Amino acid sequence: KPIGSGSGLGMAITYGIVVQSHEGQISLETAPGEGARFTVELPLLEEHEPNLAFADPAVDTDLVLIVDDDDMVRRATGEAIKHLGYNAVEASTGRMAIELVRARPERFSVVLLDLVMPELTGAETFRELQKIREDLPVIVCTGYASDGHIDAAMRRKIAGLVQKPFTPERLRAAIAEVAPALVS
């Protein structure tokens, strides 16, 4: 994104992922005229028995479609979704999401949709997805503090709203609410 056009959520999302979701730490070293250095520390993953409740990556149905133009957010959300035991497909643009759903609409059980994206906005993407499959639950993921920026027609039709930054538990609750068949 060009300088000055970001949403200002980068550090908030990073904090949510590193500190709140993974119990890690972020430290900052800075000096005038020398820039800043951020250090991210994450705890080691303990070895454990494989969790058989995790989804099989070979499965081609009951997918969660993650639509976000921010690579870091999309990938972190994808990892969280997979860790929760769901199968995820990622799309970096609204157009890509529309093409994925148009090709095989029955594959998807829920969509996690960012609202602020270049080219096609989240609202435009939502309207196109509704034309393809009106019953597909769409959960809007937004960094805005309220849903006042979502038009009334869209607000009535979306399945849910999740504020960024979010925890994996919040995602699980939102998905369970709109697609209970995915929850084992």
mmCIF file of C-alpha atoms in Angstrom:
data_model
loop_
_atom_site.group_PDB
_atom_site.id
_atom_site.type_symbol
_atom_site.label_atom_id
_atom_site.label_comp_id
_atom_site.label_asym_id
_atom_site.label_seq_id
_atom_site.Cartn_x
_atom_site.Cartn_y
_atom_site.Cartn_z
ATOM 1 C CA LYS A 1 0.000 0.000 0.000
ATOM 2 C CA PRO A 2 1.250 3.514 -0.663
ATOM 3 C CA ILE A 3 2.574 5.527 2.282
ATOM 4 C CA GLY A 4 -0.279 7.113 4.190
ATOM 5 C CA SER A 5 -3.001 4.850 2.775
ATOM 6 C CA GLY A 6 -2.779 2.076 5.355
ATOM 7 C CA SER A 7 -5.433 1.399 7.956
ATOM 8 C CA GLY A 8 -3.011 1.804 10.864
ATOM 9 C CA LEU A 9 -3.797 -1.699 12.056
ATOM 10 C CA GLY A 10 -0.418 -3.306 11.406
ATOM 11 C CA MET A 11 0.897 -3.144 14.959
ATOM 12 C CA ALA A 12 -2.517 -3.818 16.503
ATOM 13 C CA ILE A 13 -2.913 -6.956 14.418
ATOM 14 C CA THR A 14 0.679 -8.006 15.092
ATOM 15 C CA TYR A 15 0.104 -7.499 18.818
ATOM 16 C CA GLY A 16 -3.093 -9.543 18.660
ATOM 17 C CA ILE A 17 -1.391 -12.411 16.863
ATOM 18 C CA VAL A 18 1.910 -12.446 18.760
ATOM 19 C CA VAL A 19 0.905 -11.472 22.301
ATOM 20 C CA GLN A 20 -2.773 -12.311 22.674
ATOM 21 C CA SER A 21 -3.034 -15.418 20.495
ATOM 22 C CA HIS A 22 0.410 -16.962 20.937
ATOM 23 C CA GLU A 23 1.555 -15.569 24.311
ATOM 24 C CA GLY A 24 4.678 -14.103 22.718
ATOM 25 C CA GLN A 25 6.447 -10.796 23.221
ATOM 26 C CA ILE A 26 7.245 -7.771 21.068
ATOM 27 C CA SER A 27 10.104 -5.471 22.030
ATOM 28 C CA LEU A 28 11.210 -2.210 20.444
ATOM 29 C CA GLU A 29 14.653 -0.624 20.214
ATOM 30 C CA THR A 30 14.844 2.863 18.758
ATOM 31 C CA ALA A 31 17.231 5.790 18.581
ATOM 32 C CA PRO A 32 16.699 9.208 16.966
ATOM 33 C CA GLY A 33 17.855 9.171 13.361
ATOM 34 C CA GLU A 34 18.617 5.432 13.406
ATOM 35 C CA GLY A 35 15.172 3.929 12.866
ATOM 36 C CA ALA A 36 13.523 1.234 14.921
ATOM 37 C CA ARG A 37 13.984 -2.484 15.464
ATOM 38 C CA PHE A 38 11.094 -4.678 16.525
ATOM 39 C CA THR A 39 11.866 -8.109 17.937
ATOM 40 C CA VAL A 40 9.158 -10.762 18.026
ATOM 41 C CA GLU A 41 9.587 -13.708 20.370
ATOM 42 C CA LEU A 42 7.263 -16.706 20.290
ATOM 43 C CA PRO A 43 7.232 -19.650 22.695
ATOM 44 C CA LEU A 44 8.378 -22.984 21.341
ATOM 45 C CA LEU A 45 5.650 -25.383 20.342
ATOM 46 C CA GLU A 46 5.532 -28.321 22.708
ATOM 47 C CA GLU A 47 5.589 -31.762 21.148
ATOM 48 C CA HIS A 48 2.282 -33.518 21.486
ATOM 49 C CA GLU A 49 0.251 -36.294 19.982
ATOM 50 C CA PRO A 50 -1.313 -35.325 16.667
ATOM 51 C CA ASN A 51 -4.819 -33.964 17.130
ATOM 52 C CA LEU A 52 -7.076 -36.169 15.059
ATOM 53 C CA ALA A 53 -9.783 -33.509 15.172
ATOM 54 C CA PHE A 54 -7.697 -31.327 12.841
ATOM 55 C CA ALA A 55 -9.085 -31.220 9.354
ATOM 56 C CA ASP A 56 -7.694 -33.352 6.584
ATOM 57 C CA PRO A 57 -5.936 -31.040 4.099
ATOM 58 C CA ALA A 58 -7.014 -33.337 1.244
ATOM 59 C CA VAL A 59 -10.678 -32.534 1.901
ATOM 60 C CA ASP A 60 -12.214 -30.435 -0.864
ATOM 61 C CA THR A 61 -15.490 -29.408 0.791
ATOM 62 C CA ASP A 62 -16.580 -27.555 3.925
ATOM 63 C CA LEU A 63 -13.931 -24.933 3.255
ATOM 64 C CA VAL A 64 -13.494 -21.585 4.962
ATOM 65 C CA LEU A 65 -12.639 -18.938 2.353
ATOM 66 C CA ILE A 66 -10.421 -16.160 3.739
ATOM 67 C CA VAL A 67 -10.495 -12.967 1.656
ATOM 68 C CA ASP A 68 -7.997 -10.274 2.693
ATOM 69 C CA ASP A 69 -5.538 -8.211 0.657
ATOM 70 C CA ASP A 70 -3.092 -7.969 3.588
ATOM 71 C CA ASP A 71 -0.736 -10.952 3.220
ATOM 72 C CA MET A 72 0.186 -11.062 6.905
ATOM 73 C CA VAL A 73 -3.415 -10.954 8.109
ATOM 74 C CA ARG A 74 -4.590 -13.486 5.510
ATOM 75 C CA ARG A 75 -1.816 -15.962 6.281
ATOM 76 C CA ALA A 76 -2.179 -15.600 10.052
ATOM 77 C CA THR A 77 -5.933 -16.074 9.755
ATOM 78 C CA GLY A 78 -5.368 -19.121 7.558
ATOM 79 C CA GLU A 79 -3.017 -20.646 10.115
ATOM 80 C CA ALA A 80 -5.475 -19.942 12.925
ATOM 81 C CA ILE A 81 -8.311 -21.520 10.927
ATOM 82 C CA LYS A 82 -6.231 -24.613 10.173
ATOM 83 C CA HIS A 83 -5.157 -24.857 13.824
ATOM 84 C CA LEU A 84 -8.832 -24.776 14.816
ATOM 85 C CA GLY A 85 -9.366 -27.834 12.622
ATOM 86 C CA TYR A 86 -10.976 -26.248 9.588
ATOM 87 C CA ASN A 87 -9.848 -26.426 5.980
ATOM 88 C CA ALA A 88 -9.033 -23.002 4.551
ATOM 89 C CA VAL A 89 -8.585 -21.466 1.129
ATOM 90 C CA GLU A 90 -7.082 -17.984 0.834
ATOM 91 C CA ALA A 91 -7.871 -15.257 -1.694
ATOM 92 C CA SER A 92 -5.906 -12.009 -1.833
ATOM 93 C CA THR A 93 -8.518 -10.110 -3.867
ATOM 94 C CA GLY A 94 -12.263 -9.928 -4.180
ATOM 95 C CA ARG A 95 -12.007 -11.033 -7.810
ATOM 96 C CA MET A 96 -10.080 -14.156 -6.813
ATOM 97 C CA ALA A 97 -12.700 -14.992 -4.169
ATOM 98 C CA ILE A 98 -15.524 -14.578 -6.666
ATOM 99 C CA GLU A 99 -13.798 -16.842 -9.194
ATOM 100 C CA LEU A 100 -13.150 -19.518 -6.542
ATOM 101 C CA VAL A 101 -16.785 -19.538 -5.448
ATOM 102 C CA ARG A 102 -18.114 -19.315 -9.012
ATOM 103 C CA ALA A 103 -16.025 -22.355 -10.048
ATOM 104 C CA ARG A 104 -17.373 -24.606 -7.263
ATOM 105 C CA PRO A 105 -19.855 -22.864 -4.965
ATOM 106 C CA GLU A 106 -20.672 -26.019 -3.007
ATOM 107 C CA ARG A 107 -17.089 -26.271 -1.706
ATOM 108 C CA PHE A 108 -17.449 -23.392 0.734
ATOM 109 C CA SER A 109 -19.218 -23.360 4.098
ATOM 110 C CA VAL A 110 -18.292 -19.839 5.191
ATOM 111 C CA VAL A 111 -16.394 -16.764 3.963
ATOM 112 C CA LEU A 112 -14.256 -14.469 6.150
ATOM 113 C CA LEU A 113 -14.246 -11.180 4.233
ATOM 114 C CA ASP A 114 -12.154 -8.044 4.743
ATOM 115 C CA LEU A 115 -14.030 -4.873 3.832
ATOM 116 C CA VAL A 116 -11.223 -2.516 2.830
ATOM 117 C CA MET A 117 -9.490 -3.895 -0.264
ATOM 118 C CA PRO A 118 -8.241 -2.373 -3.527
ATOM 119 C CA GLU A 119 -10.026 -3.005 -6.837
ATOM 120 C CA LEU A 120 -13.184 -4.657 -5.515
ATOM 121 C CA THR A 121 -14.136 -3.605 -1.998
ATOM 122 C CA GLY A 122 -15.470 -6.079 0.514
ATOM 123 C CA ALA A 123 -18.991 -4.751 -0.074
ATOM 124 C CA GLU A 124 -18.688 -5.233 -3.848
ATOM 125 C CA THR A 125 -17.230 -8.708 -3.340
ATOM 126 C CA PHE A 126 -20.076 -9.565 -0.955
ATOM 127 C CA ARG A 127 -22.724 -8.532 -3.498
ATOM 128 C CA GLU A 128 -21.103 -10.684 -6.214
ATOM 129 C CA LEU A 129 -20.815 -13.693 -3.878
ATOM 130 C CA GLN A 130 -24.523 -13.287 -3.025
ATOM 131 C CA LYS A 131 -25.388 -13.485 -6.739
ATOM 132 C CA ILE A 132 -23.515 -16.788 -7.014
ATOM 133 C CA ARG A 133 -24.715 -18.375 -3.779
ATOM 134 C CA GLU A 134 -27.153 -16.411 -1.660
ATOM 135 C CA ASP A 135 -27.059 -18.903 1.242
ATOM 136 C CA LEU A 136 -23.255 -18.751 1.687
ATOM 137 C CA PRO A 137 -22.568 -17.290 5.160
ATOM 138 C CA VAL A 138 -20.207 -14.306 5.038
ATOM 139 C CA ILE A 139 -18.506 -13.035 8.193
ATOM 140 C CA VAL A 140 -17.109 -9.538 7.762
ATOM 141 C CA CYS A 141 -13.722 -8.971 9.411
ATOM 142 C CA THR A 142 -13.015 -5.298 10.031
ATOM 143 C CA GLY A 143 -10.683 -3.022 11.902
ATOM 144 C CA TYR A 144 -13.387 -0.392 12.342
ATOM 145 C CA ALA A 145 -14.778 0.025 15.849
ATOM 146 C CA SER A 146 -18.410 -0.226 14.716
ATOM 147 C CA ASP A 147 -20.423 -1.468 11.773
ATOM 148 C CA GLY A 148 -21.508 2.075 10.841
ATOM 149 C CA HIS A 149 -19.435 1.923 7.652
ATOM 150 C CA ILE A 150 -21.421 -1.085 6.376
ATOM 151 C CA ASP A 151 -24.503 -0.132 4.363
ATOM 152 C CA ALA A 152 -27.851 -1.188 5.824
ATOM 153 C CA ALA A 153 -28.666 -3.714 3.071
ATOM 154 C CA MET A 154 -25.345 -5.494 3.555
ATOM 155 C CA ARG A 155 -25.644 -5.369 7.355
ATOM 156 C CA ARG A 156 -28.961 -7.243 7.125
ATOM 157 C CA LYS A 157 -27.473 -9.984 4.933
ATOM 158 C CA ILE A 158 -24.058 -10.688 6.461
ATOM 159 C CA ALA A 159 -23.861 -13.676 8.784
ATOM 160 C CA GLY A 160 -21.543 -12.049 11.308
ATOM 161 C CA LEU A 161 -19.017 -9.350 12.134
ATOM 162 C CA VAL A 162 -15.599 -9.882 13.746
ATOM 163 C CA GLN A 163 -13.410 -6.985 14.872
ATOM 164 C CA LYS A 164 -9.679 -7.007 14.031
ATOM 165 C CA PRO A 165 -7.479 -7.956 15.704
ATOM 166 C CA PHE A 166 -9.270 -11.148 16.671
ATOM 167 C CA THR A 167 -8.292 -14.295 18.529
ATOM 168 C CA PRO A 168 -8.648 -17.837 17.201
ATOM 169 C CA GLU A 169 -11.334 -18.400 19.842
ATOM 170 C CA ARG A 170 -13.338 -15.458 18.484
ATOM 171 C CA LEU A 171 -13.072 -16.915 14.967
ATOM 172 C CA ARG A 172 -14.191 -20.327 16.205
ATOM 173 C CA ALA A 173 -17.234 -18.779 17.906
ATOM 174 C CA ALA A 174 -18.182 -16.777 14.803
ATOM 175 C CA ILE A 175 -17.851 -19.813 12.522
ATOM 176 C CA ALA A 176 -19.746 -22.073 14.938
ATOM 177 C CA GLU A 177 -22.583 -19.563 15.011
ATOM 178 C CA VAL A 178 -23.077 -19.442 11.224
ATOM 179 C CA ALA A 179 -21.847 -22.893 10.147
ATOM 180 C CA PRO A 180 -22.495 -25.263 13.073
ATOM 181 C CA ALA A 181 -22.001 -28.331 10.855
ATOM 182 C CA LEU A 182 -18.274 -27.490 10.672
ATOM 183 C CA VAL A 183 -17.860 -27.739 14.452
ATOM 184 C CA SER A 184 -17.088 -31.223 15.671
#
